[in-house]
mmCIF file of C-alpha atoms in Angstrom:
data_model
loop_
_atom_site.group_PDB
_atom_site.id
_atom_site.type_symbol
_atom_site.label_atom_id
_atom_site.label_comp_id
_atom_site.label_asym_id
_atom_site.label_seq_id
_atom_site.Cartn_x
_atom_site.Cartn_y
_atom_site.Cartn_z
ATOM 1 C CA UNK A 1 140.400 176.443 97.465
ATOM 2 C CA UNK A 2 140.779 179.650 94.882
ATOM 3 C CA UNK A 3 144.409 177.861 93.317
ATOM 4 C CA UNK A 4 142.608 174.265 93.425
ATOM 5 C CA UNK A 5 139.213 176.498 91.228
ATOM 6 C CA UNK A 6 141.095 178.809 89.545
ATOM 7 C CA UNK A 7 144.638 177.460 88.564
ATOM 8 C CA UNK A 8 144.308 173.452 88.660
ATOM 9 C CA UNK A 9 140.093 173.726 87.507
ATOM 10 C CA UNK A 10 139.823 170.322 90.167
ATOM 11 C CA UNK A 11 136.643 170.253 91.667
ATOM 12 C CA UNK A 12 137.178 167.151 93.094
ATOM 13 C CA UNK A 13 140.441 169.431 94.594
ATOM 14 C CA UNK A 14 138.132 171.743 95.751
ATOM 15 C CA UNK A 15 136.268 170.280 97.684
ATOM 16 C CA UNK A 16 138.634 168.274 99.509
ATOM 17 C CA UNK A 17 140.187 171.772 100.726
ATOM 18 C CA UNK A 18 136.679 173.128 101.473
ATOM 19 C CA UNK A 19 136.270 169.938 103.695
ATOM 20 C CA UNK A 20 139.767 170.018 104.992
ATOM 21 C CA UNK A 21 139.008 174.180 105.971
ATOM 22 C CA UNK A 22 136.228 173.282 107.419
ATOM 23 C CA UNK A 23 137.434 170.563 109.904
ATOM 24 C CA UNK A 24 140.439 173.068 110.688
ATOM 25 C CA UNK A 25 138.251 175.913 111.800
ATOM 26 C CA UNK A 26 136.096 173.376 113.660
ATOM 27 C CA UNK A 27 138.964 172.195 115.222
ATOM 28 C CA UNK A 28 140.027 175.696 115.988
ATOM 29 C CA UNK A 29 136.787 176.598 117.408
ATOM 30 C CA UNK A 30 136.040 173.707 119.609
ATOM 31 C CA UNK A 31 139.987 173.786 120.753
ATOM 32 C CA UNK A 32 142.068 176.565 119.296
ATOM 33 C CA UNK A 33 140.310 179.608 121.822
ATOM 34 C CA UNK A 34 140.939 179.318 125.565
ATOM 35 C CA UNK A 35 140.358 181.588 128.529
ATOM 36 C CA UNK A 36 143.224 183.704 129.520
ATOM 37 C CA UNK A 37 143.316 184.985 133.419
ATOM 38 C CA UNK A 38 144.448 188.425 132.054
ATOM 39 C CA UNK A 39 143.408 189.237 128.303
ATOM 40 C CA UNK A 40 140.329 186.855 128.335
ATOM 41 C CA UNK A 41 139.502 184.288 125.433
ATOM 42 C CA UNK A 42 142.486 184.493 123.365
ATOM 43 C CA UNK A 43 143.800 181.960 120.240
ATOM 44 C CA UNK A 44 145.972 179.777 120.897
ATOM 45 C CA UNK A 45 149.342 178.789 119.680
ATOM 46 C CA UNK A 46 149.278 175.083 119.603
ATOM 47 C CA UNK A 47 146.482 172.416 121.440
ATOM 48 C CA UNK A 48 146.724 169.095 121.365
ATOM 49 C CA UNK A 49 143.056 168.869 121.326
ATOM 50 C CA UNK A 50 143.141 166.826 125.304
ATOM 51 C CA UNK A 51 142.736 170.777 127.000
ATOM 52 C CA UNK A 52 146.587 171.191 126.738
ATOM 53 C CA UNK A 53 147.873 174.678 125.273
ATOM 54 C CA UNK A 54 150.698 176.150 124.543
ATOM 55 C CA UNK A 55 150.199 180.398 124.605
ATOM 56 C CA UNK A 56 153.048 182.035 122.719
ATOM 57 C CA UNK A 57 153.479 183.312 119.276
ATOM 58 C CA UNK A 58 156.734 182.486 116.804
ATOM 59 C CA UNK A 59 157.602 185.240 114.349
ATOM 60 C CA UNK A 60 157.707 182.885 111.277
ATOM 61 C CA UNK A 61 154.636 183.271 109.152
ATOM 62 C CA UNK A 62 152.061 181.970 109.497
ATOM 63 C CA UNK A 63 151.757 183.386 113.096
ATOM 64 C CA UNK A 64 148.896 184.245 115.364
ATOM 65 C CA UNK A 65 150.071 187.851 114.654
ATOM 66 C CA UNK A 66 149.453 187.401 111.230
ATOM 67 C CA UNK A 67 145.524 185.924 110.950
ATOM 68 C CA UNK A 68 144.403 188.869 109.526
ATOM 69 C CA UNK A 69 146.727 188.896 107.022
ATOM 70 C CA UNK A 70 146.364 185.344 106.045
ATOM 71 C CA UNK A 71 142.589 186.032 105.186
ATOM 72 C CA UNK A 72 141.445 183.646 108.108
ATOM 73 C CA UNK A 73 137.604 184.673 109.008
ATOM 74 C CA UNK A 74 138.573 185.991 112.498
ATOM 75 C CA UNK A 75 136.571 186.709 115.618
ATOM 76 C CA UNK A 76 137.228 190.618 115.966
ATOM 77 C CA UNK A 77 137.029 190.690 119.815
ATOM 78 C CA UNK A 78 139.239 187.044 120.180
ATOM 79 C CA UNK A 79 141.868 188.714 118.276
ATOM 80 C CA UNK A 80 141.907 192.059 119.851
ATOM 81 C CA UNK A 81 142.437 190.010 122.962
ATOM 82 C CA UNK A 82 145.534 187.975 121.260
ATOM 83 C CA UNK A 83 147.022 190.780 119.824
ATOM 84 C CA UNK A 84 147.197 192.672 123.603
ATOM 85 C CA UNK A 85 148.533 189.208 124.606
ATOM 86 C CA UNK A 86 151.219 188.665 122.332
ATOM 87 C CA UNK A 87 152.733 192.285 122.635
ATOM 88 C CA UNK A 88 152.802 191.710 126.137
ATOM 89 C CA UNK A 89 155.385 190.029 129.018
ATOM 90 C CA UNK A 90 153.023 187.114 128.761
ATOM 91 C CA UNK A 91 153.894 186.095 125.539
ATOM 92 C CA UNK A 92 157.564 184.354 126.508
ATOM 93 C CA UNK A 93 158.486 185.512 122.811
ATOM 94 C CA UNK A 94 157.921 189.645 123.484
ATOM 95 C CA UNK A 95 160.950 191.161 123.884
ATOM 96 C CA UNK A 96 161.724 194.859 124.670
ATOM 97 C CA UNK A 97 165.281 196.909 124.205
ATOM 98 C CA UNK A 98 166.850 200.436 123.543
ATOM 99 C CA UNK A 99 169.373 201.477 121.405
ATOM 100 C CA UNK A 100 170.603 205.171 119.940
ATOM 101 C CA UNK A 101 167.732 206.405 121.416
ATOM 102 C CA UNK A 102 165.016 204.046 120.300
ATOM 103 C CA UNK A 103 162.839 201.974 121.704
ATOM 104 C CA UNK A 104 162.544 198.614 120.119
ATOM 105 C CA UNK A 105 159.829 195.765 121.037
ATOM 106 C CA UNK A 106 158.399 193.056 119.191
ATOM 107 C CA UNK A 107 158.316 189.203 118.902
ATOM 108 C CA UNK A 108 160.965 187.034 118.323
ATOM 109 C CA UNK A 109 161.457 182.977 117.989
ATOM 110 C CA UNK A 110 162.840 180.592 119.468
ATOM 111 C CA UNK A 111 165.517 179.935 116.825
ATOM 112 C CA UNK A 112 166.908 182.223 117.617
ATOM 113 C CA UNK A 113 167.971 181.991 121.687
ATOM 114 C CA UNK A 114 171.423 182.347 120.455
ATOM 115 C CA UNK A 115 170.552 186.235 120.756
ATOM 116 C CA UNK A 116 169.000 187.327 123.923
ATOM 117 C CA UNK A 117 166.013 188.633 123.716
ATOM 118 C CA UNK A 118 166.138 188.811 119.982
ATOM 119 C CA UNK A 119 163.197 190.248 118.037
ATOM 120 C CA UNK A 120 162.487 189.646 114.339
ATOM 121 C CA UNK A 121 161.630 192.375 111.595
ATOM 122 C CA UNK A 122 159.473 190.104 110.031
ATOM 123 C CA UNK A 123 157.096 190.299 113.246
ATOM 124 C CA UNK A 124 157.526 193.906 113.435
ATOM 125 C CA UNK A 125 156.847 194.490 109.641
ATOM 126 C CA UNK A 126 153.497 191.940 110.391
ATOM 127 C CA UNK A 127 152.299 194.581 113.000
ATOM 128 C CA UNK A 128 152.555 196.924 110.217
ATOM 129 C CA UNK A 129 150.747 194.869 107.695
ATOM 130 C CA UNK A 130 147.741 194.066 110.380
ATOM 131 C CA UNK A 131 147.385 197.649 111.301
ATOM 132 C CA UNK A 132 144.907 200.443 109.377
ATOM 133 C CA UNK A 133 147.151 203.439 111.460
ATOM 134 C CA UNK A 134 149.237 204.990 108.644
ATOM 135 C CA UNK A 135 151.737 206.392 111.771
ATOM 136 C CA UNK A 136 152.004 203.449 113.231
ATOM 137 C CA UNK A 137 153.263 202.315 109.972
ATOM 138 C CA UNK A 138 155.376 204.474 109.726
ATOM 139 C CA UNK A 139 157.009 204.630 113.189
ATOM 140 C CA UNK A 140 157.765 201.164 112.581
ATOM 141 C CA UNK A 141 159.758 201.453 109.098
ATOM 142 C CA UNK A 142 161.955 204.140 110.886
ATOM 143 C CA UNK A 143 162.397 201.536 113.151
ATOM 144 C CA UNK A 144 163.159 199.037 110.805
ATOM 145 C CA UNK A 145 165.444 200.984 108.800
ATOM 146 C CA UNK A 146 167.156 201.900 111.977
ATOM 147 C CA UNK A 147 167.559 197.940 113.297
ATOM 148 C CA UNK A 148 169.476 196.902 110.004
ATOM 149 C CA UNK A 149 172.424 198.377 111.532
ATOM 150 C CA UNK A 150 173.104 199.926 108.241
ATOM 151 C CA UNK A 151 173.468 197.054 106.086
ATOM 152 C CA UNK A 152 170.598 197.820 103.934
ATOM 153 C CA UNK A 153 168.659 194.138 104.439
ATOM 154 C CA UNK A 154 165.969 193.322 106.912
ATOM 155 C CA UNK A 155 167.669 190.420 109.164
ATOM 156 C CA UNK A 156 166.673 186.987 110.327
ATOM 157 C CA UNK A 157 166.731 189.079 113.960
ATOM 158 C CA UNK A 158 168.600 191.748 116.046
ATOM 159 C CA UNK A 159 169.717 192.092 119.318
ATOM 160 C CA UNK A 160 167.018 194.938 120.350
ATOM 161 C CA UNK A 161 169.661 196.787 122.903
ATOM 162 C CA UNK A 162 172.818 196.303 120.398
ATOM 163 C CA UNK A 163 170.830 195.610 116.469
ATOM 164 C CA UNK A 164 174.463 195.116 115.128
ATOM 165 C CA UNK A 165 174.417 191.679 117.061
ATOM 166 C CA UNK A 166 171.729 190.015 113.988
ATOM 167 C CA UNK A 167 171.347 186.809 112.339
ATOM 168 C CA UNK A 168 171.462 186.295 109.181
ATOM 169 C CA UNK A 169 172.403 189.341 107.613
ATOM 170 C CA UNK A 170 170.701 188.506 104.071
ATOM 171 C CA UNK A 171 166.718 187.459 104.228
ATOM 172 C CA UNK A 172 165.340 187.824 101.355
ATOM 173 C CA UNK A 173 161.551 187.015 103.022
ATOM 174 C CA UNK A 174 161.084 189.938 105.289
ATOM 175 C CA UNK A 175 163.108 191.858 102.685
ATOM 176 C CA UNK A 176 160.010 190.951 100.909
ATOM 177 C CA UNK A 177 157.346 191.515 103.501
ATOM 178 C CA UNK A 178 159.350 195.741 104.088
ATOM 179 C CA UNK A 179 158.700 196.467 100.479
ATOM 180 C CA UNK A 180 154.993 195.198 101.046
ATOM 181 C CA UNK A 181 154.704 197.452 104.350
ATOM 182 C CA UNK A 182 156.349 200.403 102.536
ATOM 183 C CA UNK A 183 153.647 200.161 99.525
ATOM 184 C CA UNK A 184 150.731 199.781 102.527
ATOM 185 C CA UNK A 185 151.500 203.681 103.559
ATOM 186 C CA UNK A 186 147.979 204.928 103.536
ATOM 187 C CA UNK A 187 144.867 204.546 106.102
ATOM 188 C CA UNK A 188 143.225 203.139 102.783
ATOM 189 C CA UNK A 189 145.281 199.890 103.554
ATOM 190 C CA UNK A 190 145.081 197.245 104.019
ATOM 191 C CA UNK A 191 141.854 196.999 102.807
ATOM 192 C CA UNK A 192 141.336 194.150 100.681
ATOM 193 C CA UNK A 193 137.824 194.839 99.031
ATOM 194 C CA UNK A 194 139.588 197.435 97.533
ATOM 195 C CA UNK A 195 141.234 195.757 95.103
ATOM 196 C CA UNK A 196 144.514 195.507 97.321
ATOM 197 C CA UNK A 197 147.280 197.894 98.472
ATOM 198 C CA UNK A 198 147.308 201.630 97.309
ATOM 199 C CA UNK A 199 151.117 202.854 96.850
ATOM 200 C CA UNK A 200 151.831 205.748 98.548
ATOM 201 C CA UNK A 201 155.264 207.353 96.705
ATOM 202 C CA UNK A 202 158.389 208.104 98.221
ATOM 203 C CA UNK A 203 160.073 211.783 97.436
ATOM 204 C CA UNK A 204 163.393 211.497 96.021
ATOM 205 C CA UNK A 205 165.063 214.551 96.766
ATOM 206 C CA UNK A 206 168.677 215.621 97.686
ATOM 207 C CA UNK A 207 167.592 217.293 100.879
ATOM 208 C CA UNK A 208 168.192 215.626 104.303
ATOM 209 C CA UNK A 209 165.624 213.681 104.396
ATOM 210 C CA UNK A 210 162.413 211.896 102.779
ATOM 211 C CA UNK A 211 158.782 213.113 103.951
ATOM 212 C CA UNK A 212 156.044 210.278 103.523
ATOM 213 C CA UNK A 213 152.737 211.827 104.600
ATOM 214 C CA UNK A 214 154.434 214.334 106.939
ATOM 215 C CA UNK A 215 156.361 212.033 108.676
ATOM 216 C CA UNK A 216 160.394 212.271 108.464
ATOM 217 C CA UNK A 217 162.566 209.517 107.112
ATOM 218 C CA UNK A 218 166.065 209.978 107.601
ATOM 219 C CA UNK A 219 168.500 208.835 104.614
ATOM 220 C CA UNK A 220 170.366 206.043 105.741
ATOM 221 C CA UNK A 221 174.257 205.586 105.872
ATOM 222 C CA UNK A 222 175.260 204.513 102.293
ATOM 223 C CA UNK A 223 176.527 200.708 102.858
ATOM 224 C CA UNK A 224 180.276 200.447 101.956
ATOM 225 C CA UNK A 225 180.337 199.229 98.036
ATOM 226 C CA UNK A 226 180.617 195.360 98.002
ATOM 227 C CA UNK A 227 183.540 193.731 96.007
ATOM 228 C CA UNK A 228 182.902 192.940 92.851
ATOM 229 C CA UNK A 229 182.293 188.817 92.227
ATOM 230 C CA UNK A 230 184.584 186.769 92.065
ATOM 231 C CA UNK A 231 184.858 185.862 88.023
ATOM 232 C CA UNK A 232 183.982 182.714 87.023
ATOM 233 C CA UNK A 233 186.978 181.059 85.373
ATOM 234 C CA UNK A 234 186.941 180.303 81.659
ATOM 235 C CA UNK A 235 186.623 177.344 80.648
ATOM 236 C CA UNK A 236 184.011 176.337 83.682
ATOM 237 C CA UNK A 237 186.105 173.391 85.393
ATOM 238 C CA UNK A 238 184.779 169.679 84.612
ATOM 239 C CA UNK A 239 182.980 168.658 87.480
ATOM 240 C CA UNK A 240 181.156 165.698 88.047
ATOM 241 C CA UNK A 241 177.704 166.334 90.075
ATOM 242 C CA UNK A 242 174.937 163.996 91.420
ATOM 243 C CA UNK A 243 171.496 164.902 92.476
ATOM 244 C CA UNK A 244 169.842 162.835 95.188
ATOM 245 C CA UNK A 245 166.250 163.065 96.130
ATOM 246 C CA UNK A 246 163.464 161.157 98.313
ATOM 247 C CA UNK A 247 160.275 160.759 98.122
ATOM 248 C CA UNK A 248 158.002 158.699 100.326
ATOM 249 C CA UNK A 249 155.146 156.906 99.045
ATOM 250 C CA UNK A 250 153.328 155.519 102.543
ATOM 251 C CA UNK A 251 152.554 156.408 105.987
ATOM 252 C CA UNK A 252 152.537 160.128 106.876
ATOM 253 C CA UNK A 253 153.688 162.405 104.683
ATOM 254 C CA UNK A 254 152.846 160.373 101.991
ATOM 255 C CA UNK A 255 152.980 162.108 98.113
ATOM 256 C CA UNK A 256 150.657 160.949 95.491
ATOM 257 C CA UNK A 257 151.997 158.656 93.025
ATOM 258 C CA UNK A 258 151.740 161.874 89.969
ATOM 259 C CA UNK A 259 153.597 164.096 92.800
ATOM 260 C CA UNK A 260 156.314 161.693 93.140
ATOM 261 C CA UNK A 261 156.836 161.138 88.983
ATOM 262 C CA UNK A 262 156.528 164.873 88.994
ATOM 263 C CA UNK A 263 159.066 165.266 90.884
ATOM 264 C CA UNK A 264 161.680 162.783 89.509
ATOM 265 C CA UNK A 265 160.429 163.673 85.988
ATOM 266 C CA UNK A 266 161.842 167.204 86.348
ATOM 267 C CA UNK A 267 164.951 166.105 88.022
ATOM 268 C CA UNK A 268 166.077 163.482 85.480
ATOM 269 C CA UNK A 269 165.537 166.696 82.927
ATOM 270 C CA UNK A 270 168.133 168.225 85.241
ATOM 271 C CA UNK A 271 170.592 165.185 85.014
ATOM 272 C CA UNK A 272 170.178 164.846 81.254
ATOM 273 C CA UNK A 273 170.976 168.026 80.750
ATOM 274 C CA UNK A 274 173.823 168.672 82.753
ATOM 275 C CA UNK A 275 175.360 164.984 82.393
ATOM 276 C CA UNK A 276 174.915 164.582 86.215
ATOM 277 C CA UNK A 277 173.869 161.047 88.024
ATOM 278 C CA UNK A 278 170.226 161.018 89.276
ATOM 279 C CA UNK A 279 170.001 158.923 92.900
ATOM 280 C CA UNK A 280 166.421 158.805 92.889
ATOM 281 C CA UNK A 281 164.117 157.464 96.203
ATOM 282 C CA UNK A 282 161.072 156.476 96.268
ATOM 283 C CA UNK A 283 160.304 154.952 99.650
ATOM 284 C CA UNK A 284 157.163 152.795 99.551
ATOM 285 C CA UNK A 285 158.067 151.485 103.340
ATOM 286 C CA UNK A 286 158.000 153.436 106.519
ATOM 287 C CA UNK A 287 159.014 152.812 110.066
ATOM 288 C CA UNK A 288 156.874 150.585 111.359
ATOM 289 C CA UNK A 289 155.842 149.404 108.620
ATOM 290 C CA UNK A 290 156.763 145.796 108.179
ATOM 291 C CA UNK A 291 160.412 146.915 109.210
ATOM 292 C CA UNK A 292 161.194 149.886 106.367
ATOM 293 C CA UNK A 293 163.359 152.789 107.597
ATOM 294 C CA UNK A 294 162.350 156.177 108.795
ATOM 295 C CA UNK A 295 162.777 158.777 106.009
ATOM 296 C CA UNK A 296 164.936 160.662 108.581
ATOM 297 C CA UNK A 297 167.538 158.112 108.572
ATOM 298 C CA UNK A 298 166.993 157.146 104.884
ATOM 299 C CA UNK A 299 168.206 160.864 103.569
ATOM 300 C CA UNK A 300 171.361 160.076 105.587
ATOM 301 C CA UNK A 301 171.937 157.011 104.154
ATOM 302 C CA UNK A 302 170.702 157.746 100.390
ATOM 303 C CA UNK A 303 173.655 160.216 100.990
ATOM 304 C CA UNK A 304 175.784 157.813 102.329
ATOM 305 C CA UNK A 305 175.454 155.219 99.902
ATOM 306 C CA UNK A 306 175.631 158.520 96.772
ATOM 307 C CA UNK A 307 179.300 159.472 98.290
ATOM 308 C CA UNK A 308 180.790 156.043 98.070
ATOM 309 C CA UNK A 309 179.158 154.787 95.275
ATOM 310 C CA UNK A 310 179.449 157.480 92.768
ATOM 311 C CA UNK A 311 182.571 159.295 93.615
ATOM 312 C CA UNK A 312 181.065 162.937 92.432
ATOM 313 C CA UNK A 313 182.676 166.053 93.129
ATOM 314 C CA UNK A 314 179.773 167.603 94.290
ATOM 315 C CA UNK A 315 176.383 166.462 95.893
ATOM 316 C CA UNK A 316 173.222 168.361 95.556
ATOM 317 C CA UNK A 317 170.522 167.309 97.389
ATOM 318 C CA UNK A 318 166.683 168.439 97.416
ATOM 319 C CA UNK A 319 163.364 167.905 98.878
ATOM 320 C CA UNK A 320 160.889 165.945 97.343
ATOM 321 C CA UNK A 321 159.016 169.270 97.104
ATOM 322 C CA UNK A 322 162.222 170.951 95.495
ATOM 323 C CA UNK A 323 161.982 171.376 91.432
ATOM 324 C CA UNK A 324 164.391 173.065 89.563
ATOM 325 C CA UNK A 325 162.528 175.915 87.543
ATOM 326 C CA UNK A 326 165.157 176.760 85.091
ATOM 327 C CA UNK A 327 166.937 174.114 83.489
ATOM 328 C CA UNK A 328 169.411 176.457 81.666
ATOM 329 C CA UNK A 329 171.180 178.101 84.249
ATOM 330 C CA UNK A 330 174.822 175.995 84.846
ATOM 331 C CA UNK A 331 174.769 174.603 88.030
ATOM 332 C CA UNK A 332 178.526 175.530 88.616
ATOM 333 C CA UNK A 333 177.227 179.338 88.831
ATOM 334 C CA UNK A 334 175.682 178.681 91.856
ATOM 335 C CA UNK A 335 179.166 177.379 93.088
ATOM 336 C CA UNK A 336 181.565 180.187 92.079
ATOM 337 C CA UNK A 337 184.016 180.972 94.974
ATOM 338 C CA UNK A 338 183.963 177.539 95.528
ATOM 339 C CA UNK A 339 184.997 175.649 92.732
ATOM 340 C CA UNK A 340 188.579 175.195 93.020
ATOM 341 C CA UNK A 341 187.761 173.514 96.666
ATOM 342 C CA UNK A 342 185.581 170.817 95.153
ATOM 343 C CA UNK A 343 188.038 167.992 96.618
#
């Protein structure tokens, strides 16, 4: 509602996502709560609207963990009751460990089954965000700091009895979402009438350790220096590059016909400027509709069709929802390390 007011100035916007907000929360009120033997009327992770539910909560945000931070009008008492829920055995995706002496637990995903009982830092950094206890905050940035194994980078997730066993060991989101927690170090925060977060400073002394409101912070391990880049070799090779990119004009998932030219708009700048070949979709038939393809299947064979047809060296493929925001940049940069293994 506020970007459809405030940035686009579209009433007609606005009140299409005042109707569609209100049919959500009606939805969630009439379905989305349900009686829980042990914690009483808690949210909901998915309904299907029939009286099927499915009571869990995924790390990813936006997370039943994370309705207060999303701004969603809340019932106090229903979330108290969620929240003891989802930090609970319950909640499939709670998961408990030790390691070097400290106790990890928190929610994880299933994405990540590939690590037993894996819990995410972005989960653990939300129950920082949600909460007005400055030590609880704090407990759990020691924690943090501690679970990424000494790399420096919040992780996709971590192994809570071993946190050297991660995923991904470079996420720039919950990277993110840590600096946010670290600037929310005050029992002034969250608190949004306020104007937003307060920063509470760090000291930066050469002693053993940093003090944030009385609480101890031990330095972490330096991370070993990283090798330098590999240069980029002068001249830039000649490389021929073609962009590919669907959109879908009917059944779901549909864009609006200004979306779509939007979309294809700012590409061909891309193509134009960089001499590349544009393989441009725009699907105006769906399954089922009067025999057109599934846009699953179409991507596949839009790529298909791109690799035979055009011979490039490389193939970059986006979303319809993709844009490229700086048309300057080469696109062989983002390739370095790579470019001598283009065939």
């Amino acid at each position: 509602v506020k970007l459809a007011a405030v940035v686009w100035d579209d009433e007609s916007m606005v009140e299409k996502a005042r109707k569609l907000r209100r049919e959500i929360d009606d939805g969630i009120q009439k379905y989305g709560i349900v009686e829980h033997p042990t914690h009483g009327r808690i949210y909901a992770y998915e309904v299907d609207g029939l009286g099927n539910y499915l009571l869990m909560d995924d790390a990813n945000v936006p997370s039943l963990l994370s309705i207060p931070y999303l701004g969603y009008d809340y019932d106090p008492t229903i979330f108290a009751n969620t929240k003891r829920f989802l930090f609970s055995k319950d909640n499939p995706m709670f998961h408990e460990g030790r390691h070097d002496g400290i106790a990890y637990a928190g929610i994880g995903s299933p994405h990540t089954k590939f690590i037993p009982s894996s819990i995410w830092p972005m989960a653990m950094i939300m129950e920082g965000l949600v909460s007005n206890n400055a030590t609880h905050k704090v407990v759990l940035v020691e924690k943090l700091l501690a679970s990424s194994a000494g790399t420096g980078w919040m992780h996709e997730s971590f192994n809570p009895n071993n946190p050297a066993k991660f995923s991904r060991p470079w996420f720039c989101w919950p990277d993110s979402l840590f600096a946010e927690l670290v600037m929310s170090l005050t029992e002034a925060c969250p608190r949004p009438e306020g104007g937003g977060y307060s920063i509470k400073e760090w000291t930066d002394r050469d002693d053993a350790a940093h003090v944030v409101r009385g609480s101890v912070f031990m330095k972490p391990t330096p991370s070993p220096t990283p090798p330098p880049p590999t240069p980029m070799p002068q001249p830039l090779p000649q490389l021929s590059l073609a962009v590919v990119s669907e959109c879908t004009r009917a059944g779901e998932g549909a864009r609006n016909g200004g979306y779509v030219d939007a979309s294809f708009s700012n590409k061909r700048s891309f193509c134009e400027k960089w001499n590349a070949t544009c393989v441009l979709s725009d699907m105006t038939r769906v399954d089922g509709d009067d025999g057109g393809v599934n846009p699953f299947i179409a991507k596949w064979q839009l790529i298909n069709r791109t690799l035979h047809e055009t011979h490039a060296d490389w193939i970059m493929w986006l979303d319809c929802e993709a844009a490229f925001t700086n048309l300057d940049i080469d696109w062989r940069y983002h390739l370095n390390g790579h470019l001598d293994n283009s065939k």
